[in-house]
PDB file of C-alpha atoms in Angstrom:
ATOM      1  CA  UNK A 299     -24.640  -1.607-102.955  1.00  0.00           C
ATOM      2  CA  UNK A 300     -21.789  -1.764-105.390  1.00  0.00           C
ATOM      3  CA  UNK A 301     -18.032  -1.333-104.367  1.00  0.00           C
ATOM      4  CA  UNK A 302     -17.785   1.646-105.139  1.00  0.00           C
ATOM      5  CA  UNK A 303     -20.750   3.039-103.472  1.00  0.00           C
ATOM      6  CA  UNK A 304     -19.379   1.492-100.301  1.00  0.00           C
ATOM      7  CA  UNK A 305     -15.994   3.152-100.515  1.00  0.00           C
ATOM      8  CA  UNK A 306     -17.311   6.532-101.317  1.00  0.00           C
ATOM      9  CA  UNK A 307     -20.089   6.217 -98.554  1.00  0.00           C
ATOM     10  CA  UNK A 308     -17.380   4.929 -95.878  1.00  0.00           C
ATOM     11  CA  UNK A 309     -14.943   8.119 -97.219  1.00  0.00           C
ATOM     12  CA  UNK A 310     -17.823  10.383 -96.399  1.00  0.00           C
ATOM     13  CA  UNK A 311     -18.102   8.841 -93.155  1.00  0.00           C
ATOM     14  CA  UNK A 312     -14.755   9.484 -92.175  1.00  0.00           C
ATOM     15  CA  UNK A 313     -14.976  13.091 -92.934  1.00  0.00           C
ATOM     16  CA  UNK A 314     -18.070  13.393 -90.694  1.00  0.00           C
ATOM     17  CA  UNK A 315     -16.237  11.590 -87.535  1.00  0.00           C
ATOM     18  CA  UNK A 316     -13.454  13.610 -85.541  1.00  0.00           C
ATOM     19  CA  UNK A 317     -10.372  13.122 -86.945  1.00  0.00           C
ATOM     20  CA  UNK A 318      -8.618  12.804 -83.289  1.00  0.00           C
ATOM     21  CA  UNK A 319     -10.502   9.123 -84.216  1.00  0.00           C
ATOM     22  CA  UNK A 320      -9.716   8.302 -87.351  1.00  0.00           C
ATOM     23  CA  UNK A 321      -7.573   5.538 -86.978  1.00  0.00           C
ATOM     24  CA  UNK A 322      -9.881   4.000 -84.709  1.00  0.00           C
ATOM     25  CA  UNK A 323     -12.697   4.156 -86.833  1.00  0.00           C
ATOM     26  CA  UNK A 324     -10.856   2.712 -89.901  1.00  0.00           C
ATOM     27  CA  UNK A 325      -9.961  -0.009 -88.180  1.00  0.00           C
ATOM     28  CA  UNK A 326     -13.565  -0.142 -87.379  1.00  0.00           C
ATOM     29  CA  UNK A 327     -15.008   0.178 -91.054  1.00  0.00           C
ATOM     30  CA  UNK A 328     -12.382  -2.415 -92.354  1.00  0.00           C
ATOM     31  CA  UNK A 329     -13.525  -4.749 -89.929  1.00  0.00           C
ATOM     32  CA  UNK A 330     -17.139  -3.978 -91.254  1.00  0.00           C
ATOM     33  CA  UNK A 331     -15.652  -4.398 -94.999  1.00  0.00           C
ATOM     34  CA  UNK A 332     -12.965  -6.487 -95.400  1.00  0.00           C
ATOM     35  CA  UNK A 333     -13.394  -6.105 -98.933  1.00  0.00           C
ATOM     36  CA  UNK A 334     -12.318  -2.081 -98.794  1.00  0.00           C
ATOM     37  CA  UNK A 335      -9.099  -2.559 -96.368  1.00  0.00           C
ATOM     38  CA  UNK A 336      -6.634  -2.233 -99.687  1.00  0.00           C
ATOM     39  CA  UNK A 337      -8.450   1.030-100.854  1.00  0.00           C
ATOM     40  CA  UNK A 338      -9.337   2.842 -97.139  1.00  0.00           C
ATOM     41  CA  UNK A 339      -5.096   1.937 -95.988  1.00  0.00           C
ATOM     42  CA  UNK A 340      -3.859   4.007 -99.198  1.00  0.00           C
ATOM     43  CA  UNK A 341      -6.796   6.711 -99.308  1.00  0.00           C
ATOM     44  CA  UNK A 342      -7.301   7.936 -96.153  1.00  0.00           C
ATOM     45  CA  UNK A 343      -4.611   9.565 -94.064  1.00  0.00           C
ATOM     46  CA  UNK A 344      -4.127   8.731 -90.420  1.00  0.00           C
ATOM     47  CA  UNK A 345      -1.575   9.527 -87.847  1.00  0.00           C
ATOM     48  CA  UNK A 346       1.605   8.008 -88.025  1.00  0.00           C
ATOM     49  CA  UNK A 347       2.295   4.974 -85.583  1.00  0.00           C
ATOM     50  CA  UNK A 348       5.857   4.417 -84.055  1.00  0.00           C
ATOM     51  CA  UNK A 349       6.962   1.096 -84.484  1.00  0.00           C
ATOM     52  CA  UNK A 350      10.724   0.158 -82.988  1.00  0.00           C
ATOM     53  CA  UNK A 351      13.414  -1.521 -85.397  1.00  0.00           C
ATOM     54  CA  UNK A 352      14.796  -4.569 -83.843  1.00  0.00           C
ATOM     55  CA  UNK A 353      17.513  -5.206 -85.463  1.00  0.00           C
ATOM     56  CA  UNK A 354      19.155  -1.181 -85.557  1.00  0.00           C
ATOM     57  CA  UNK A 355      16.910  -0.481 -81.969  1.00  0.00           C
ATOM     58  CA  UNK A 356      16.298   3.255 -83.652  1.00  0.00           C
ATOM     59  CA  UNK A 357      12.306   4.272 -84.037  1.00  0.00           C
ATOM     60  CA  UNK A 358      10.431   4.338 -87.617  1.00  0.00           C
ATOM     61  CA  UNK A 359       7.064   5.334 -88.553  1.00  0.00           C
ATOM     62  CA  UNK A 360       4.167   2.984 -90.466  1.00  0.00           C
ATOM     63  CA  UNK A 361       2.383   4.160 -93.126  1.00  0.00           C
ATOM     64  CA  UNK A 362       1.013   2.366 -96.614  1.00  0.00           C
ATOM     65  CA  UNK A 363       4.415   2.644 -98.595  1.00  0.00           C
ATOM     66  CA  UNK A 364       6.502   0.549 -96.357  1.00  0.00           C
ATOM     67  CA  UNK A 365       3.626  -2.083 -95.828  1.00  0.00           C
ATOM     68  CA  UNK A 366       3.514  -5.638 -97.455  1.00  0.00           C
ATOM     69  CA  UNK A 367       0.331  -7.443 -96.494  1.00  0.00           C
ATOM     70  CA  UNK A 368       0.756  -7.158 -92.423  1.00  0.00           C
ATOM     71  CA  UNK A 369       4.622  -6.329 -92.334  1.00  0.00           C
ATOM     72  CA  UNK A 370       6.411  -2.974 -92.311  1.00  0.00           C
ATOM     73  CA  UNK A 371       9.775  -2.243 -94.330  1.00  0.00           C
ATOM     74  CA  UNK A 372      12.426  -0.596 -91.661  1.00  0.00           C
ATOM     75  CA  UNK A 373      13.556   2.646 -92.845  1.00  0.00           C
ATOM     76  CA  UNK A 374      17.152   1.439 -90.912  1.00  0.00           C
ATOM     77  CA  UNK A 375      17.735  -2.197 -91.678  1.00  0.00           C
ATOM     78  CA  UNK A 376      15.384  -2.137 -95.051  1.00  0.00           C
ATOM     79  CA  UNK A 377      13.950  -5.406 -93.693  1.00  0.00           C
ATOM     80  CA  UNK A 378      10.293  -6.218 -93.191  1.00  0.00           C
ATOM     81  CA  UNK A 379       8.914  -6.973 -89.722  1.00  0.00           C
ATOM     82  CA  UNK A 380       7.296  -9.586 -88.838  1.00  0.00           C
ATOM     83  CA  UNK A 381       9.738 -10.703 -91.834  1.00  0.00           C
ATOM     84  CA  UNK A 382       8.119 -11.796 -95.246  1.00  0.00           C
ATOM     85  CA  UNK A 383       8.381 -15.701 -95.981  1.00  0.00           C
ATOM     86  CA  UNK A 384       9.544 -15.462-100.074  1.00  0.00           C
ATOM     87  CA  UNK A 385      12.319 -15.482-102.003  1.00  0.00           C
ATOM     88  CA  UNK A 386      12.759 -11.570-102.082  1.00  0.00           C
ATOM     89  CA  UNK A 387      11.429 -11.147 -98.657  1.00  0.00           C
ATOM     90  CA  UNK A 388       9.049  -8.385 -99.762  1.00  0.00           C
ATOM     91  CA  UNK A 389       9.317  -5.454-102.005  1.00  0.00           C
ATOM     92  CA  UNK A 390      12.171  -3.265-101.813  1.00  0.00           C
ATOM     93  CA  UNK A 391      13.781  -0.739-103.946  1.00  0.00           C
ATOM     94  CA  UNK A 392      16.292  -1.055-106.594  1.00  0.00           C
ATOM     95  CA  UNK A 393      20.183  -0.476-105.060  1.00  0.00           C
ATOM     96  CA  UNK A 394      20.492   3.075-106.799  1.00  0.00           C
ATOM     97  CA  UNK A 395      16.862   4.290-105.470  1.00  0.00           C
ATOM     98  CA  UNK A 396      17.726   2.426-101.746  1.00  0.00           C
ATOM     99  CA  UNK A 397      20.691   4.464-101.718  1.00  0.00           C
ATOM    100  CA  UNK A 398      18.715   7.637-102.697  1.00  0.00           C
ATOM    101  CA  UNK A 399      16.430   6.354 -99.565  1.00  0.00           C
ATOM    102  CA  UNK A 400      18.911   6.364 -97.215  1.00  0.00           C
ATOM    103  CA  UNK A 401      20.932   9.783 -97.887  1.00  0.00           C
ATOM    104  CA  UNK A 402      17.313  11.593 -97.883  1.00  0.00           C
ATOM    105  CA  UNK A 403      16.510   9.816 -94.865  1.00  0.00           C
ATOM    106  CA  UNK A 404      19.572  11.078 -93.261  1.00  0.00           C
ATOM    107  CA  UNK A 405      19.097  14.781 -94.292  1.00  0.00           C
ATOM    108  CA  UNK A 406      15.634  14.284 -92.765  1.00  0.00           C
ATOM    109  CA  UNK A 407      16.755  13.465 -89.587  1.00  0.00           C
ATOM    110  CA  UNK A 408      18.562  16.319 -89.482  1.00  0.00           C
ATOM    111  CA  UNK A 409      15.894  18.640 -90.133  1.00  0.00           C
ATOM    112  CA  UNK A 410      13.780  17.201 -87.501  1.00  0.00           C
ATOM    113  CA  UNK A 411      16.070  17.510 -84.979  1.00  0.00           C
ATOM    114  CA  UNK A 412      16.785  21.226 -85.601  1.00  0.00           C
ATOM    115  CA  UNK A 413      12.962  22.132 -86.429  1.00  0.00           C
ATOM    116  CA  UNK A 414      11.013  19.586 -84.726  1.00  0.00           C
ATOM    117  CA  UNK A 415      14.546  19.394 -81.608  1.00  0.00           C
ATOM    118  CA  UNK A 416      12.678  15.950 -81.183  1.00  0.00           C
ATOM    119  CA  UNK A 417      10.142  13.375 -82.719  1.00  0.00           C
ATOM    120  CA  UNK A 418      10.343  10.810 -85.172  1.00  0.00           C
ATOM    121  CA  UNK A 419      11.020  10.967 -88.784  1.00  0.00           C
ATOM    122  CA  UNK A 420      11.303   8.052 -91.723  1.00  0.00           C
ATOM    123  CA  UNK A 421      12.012   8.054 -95.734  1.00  0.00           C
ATOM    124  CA  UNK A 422      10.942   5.353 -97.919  1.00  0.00           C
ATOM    125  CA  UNK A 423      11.647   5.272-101.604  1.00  0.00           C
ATOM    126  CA  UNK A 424      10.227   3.082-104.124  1.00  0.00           C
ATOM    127  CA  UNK A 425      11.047   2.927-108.396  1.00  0.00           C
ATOM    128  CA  UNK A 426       8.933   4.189-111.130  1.00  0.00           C
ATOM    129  CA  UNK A 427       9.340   3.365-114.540  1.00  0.00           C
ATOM    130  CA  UNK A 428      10.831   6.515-115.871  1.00  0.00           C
ATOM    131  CA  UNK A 429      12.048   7.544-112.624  1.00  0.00           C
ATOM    132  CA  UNK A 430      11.270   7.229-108.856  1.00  0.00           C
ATOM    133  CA  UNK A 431       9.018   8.407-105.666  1.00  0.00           C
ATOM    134  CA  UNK A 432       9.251   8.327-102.350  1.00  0.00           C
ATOM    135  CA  UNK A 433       7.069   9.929 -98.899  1.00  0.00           C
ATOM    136  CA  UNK A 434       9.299  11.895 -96.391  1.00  0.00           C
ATOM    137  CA  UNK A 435       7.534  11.460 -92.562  1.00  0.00           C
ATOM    138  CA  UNK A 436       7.546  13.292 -89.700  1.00  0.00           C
ATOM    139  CA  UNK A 437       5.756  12.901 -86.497  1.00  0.00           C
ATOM    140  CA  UNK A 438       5.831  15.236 -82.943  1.00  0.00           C
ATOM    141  CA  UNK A 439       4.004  13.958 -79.899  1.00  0.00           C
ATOM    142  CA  UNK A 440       3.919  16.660 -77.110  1.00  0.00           C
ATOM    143  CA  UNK A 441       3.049  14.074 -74.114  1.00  0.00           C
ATOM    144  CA  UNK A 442      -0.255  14.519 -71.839  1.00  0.00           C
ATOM    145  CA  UNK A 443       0.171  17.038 -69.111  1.00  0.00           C
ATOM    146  CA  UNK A 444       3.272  18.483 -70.592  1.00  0.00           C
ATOM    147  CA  UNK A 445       2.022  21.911 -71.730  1.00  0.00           C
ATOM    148  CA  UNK A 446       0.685  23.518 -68.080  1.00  0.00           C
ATOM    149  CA  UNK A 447       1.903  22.505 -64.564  1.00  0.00           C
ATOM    150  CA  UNK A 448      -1.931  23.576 -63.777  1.00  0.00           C
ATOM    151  CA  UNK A 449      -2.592  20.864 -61.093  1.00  0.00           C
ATOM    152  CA  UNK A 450      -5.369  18.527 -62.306  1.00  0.00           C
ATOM    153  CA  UNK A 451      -4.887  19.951 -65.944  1.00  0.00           C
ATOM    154  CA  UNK A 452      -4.464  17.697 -68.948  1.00  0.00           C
ATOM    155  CA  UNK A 453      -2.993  18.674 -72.235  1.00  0.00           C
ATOM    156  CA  UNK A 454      -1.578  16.831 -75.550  1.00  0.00           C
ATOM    157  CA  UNK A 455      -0.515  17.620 -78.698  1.00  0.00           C
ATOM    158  CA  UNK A 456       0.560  15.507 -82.131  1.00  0.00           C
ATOM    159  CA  UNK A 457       1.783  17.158 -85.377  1.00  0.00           C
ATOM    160  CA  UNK A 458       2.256  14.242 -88.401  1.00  0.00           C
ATOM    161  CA  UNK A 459       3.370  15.475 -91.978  1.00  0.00           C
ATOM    162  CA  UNK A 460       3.353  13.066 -95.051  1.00  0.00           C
ATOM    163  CA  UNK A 461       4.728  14.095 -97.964  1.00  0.00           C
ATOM    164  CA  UNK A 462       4.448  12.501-100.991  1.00  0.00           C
ATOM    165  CA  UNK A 463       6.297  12.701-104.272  1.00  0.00           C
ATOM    166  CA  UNK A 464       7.316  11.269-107.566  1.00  0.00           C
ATOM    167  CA  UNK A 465      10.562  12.704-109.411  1.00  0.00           C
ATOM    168  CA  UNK A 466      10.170  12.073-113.010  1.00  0.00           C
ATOM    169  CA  UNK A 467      13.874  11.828-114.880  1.00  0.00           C
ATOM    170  CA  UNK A 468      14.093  14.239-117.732  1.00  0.00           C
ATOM    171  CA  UNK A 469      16.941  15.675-119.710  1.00  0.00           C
ATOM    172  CA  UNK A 470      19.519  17.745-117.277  1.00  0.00           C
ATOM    173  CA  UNK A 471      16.046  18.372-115.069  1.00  0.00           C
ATOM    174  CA  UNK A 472      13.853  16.077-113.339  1.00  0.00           C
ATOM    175  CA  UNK A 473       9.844  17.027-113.045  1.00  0.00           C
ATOM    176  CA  UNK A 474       8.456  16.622-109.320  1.00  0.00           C
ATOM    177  CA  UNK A 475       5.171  16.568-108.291  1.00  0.00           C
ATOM    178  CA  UNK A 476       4.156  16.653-104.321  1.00  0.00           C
ATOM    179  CA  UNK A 477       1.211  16.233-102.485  1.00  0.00           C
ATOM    180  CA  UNK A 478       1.917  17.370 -98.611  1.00  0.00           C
ATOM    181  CA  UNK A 479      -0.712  16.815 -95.923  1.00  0.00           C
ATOM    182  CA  UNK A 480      -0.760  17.914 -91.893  1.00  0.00           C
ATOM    183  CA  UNK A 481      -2.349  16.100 -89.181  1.00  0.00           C
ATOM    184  CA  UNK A 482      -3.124  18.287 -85.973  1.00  0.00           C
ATOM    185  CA  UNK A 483      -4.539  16.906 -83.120  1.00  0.00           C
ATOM    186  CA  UNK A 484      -4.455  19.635 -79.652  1.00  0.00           C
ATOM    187  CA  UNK A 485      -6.252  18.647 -76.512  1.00  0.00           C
ATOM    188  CA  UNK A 486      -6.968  20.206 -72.750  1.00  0.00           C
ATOM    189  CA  UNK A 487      -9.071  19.382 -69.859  1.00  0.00           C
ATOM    190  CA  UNK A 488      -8.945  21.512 -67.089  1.00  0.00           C
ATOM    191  CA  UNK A 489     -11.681  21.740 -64.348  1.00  0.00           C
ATOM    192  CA  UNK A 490     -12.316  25.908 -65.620  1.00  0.00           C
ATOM    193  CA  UNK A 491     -12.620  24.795 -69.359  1.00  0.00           C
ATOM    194  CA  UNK A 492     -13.785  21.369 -69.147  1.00  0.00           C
ATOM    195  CA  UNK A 493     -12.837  19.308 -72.018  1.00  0.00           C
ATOM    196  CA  UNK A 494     -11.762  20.683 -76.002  1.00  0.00           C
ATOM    197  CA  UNK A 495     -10.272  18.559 -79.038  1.00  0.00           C
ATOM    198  CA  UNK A 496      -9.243  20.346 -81.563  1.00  0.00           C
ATOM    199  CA  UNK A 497      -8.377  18.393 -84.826  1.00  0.00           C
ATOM    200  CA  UNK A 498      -7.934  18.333 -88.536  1.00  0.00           C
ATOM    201  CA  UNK A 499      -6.239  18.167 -91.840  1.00  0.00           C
ATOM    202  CA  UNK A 500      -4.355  20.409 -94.180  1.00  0.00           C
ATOM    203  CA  UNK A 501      -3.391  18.992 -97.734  1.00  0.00           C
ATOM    204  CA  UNK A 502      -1.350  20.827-100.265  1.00  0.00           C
ATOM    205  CA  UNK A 503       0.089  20.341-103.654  1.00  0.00           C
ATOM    206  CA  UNK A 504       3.298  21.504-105.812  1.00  0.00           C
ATOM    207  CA  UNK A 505       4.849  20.618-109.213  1.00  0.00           C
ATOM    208  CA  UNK A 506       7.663  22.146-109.888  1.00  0.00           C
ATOM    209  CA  UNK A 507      10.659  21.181-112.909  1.00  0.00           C
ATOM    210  CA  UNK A 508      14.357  21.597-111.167  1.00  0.00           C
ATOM    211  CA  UNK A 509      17.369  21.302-112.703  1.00  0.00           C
ATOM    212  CA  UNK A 510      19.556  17.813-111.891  1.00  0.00           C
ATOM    213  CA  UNK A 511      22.960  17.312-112.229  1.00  0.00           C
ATOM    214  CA  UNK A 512      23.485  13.772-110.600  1.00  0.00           C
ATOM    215  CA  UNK A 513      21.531  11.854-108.061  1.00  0.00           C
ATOM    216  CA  UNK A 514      22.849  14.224-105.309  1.00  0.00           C
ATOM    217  CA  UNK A 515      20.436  16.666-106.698  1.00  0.00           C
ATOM    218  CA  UNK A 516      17.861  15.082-106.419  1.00  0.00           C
ATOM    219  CA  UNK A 517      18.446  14.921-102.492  1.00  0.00           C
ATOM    220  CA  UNK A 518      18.817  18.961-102.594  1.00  0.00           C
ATOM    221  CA  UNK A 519      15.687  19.195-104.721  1.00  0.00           C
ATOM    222  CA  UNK A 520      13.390  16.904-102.757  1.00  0.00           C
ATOM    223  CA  UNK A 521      14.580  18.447 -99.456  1.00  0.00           C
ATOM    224  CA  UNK A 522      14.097  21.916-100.542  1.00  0.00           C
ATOM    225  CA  UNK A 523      10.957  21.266-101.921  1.00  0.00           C
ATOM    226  CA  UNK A 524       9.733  19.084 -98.571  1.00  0.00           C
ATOM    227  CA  UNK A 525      11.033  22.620 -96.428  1.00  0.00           C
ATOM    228  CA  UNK A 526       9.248  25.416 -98.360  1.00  0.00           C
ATOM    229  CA  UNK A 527       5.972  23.569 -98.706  1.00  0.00           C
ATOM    230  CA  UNK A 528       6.100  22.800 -94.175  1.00  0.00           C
ATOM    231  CA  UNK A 529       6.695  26.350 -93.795  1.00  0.00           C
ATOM    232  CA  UNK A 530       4.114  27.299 -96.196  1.00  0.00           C
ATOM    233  CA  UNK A 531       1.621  24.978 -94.134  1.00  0.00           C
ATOM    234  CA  UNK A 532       3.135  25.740 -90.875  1.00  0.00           C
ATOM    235  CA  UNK A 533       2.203  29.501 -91.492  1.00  0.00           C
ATOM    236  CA  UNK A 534      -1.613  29.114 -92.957  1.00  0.00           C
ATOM    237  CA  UNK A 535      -1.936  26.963 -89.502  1.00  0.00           C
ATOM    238  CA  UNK A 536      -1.212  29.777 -87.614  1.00  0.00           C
ATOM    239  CA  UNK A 537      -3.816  32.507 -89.480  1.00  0.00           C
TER     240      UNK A 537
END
């Protein structure tokens, strides 16, 4: 079986298993084929793992853009842990782009606190040749047995949004493209209802040319675009 036949086949495995498991089972099928880790890490989307940053003490989130090999960039401290052993100590974005990184990431927090009043949230921008892209992350955890005070009950609840972008510079306007996609995971056991997961994936896309005026705008931009398109998701999740 060629390559390519295995990464298609192990994709349409993935869709068939519950997605309250899919980080467990791509673990699983990496293991299986070592040879696919590179492709299944950046196609498939899992839910977001906490990680703590030792050097600011504040919590970040892993995902594929702020990997190197088996290290993860710190949204705070924009050093890799475990560090990187080479002379640029991983990759890292260019000082206008890391500056970028960190007012969006700010804004961000923000916004989670006042929408979310909780969770985690990280920003991670990278450069492009005519421009630049980043993914804005935001994870909720509602913790087992914290939805009923039923006595034996057991409920739990996660909510993880990745959004992706690029922002393409153009004359007085900048062209951005983003692909947003929802994790849900809900889960009860009660002795009445027994046991029920419910799980799954939303994925949306927007492209949209906004005026820019200096990098500021871009922040204004990628945050309003990041805000219309979780409220757009938000509400087809509830219908």
């Amino acid at each position: 079986m060629s390559a390519d036949s295995q990464f298609d086949s192990a994709l349409d495995l993935l869709r068939r298993l519950p997605p309250s498991s899919t980080s467990a089972n791509l673990t699983r099928l990496c293991t299986l084929a070592p040879q696919l880790t590179e492709d299944l890490l950046s196609s498939v989307d899992q839910p977001l793992e906490v990680r703590r940053c030792k050097k600011s003490g504040r919590d970040y989130l892993l995902c594929d853009y702020n990997r190197d090999g088996d290290s993860w960039r710190s949204p705070w401290s924009n050093e890799f842990e475990p560090p990187i052993e080479d002379e640029e100590g991983g990759v890292k974005p260019s000082e206008r782009v890391r500056g970028l990184e960190v007012r969006m990431g700010e804004g961000v927090d923000v916004y989670r606190e006042l929408y979310y009043e909780g969770g985690v949230s990280s920003v991670y921008f990278w450069d492009l040749d005519d421009g630049f892209a980043g993914v804005v992350l935001l994870k909720k955890i509602l913790l087992t047995g914290a939805i009923t005070a039923t006595p034996k009950a057991k409920s739990e609840g996660g909510w993880d949004s990745i959004h992706v972008f690029e922002a393409i510079d153009r004359a007085r306007t900048a062209h951005y493209k983003l692909t947003s996609t929802v994790i849900l995971h809900l889960g009860t056991s009660n002795e009445s209802l027994g046991e029920m997961d419910l799980s799954g994936n939303m994925t949306r896309q927007v492209e949209q040319d906004m005026a820019v005026e200096n990098d500021d705008s871009h922040i204004v931009n990628i945050g309003r675009l990041v805000e219309d398109m979780e409220l757009k998701m938000r509400n087809l999740l509830r219908t």
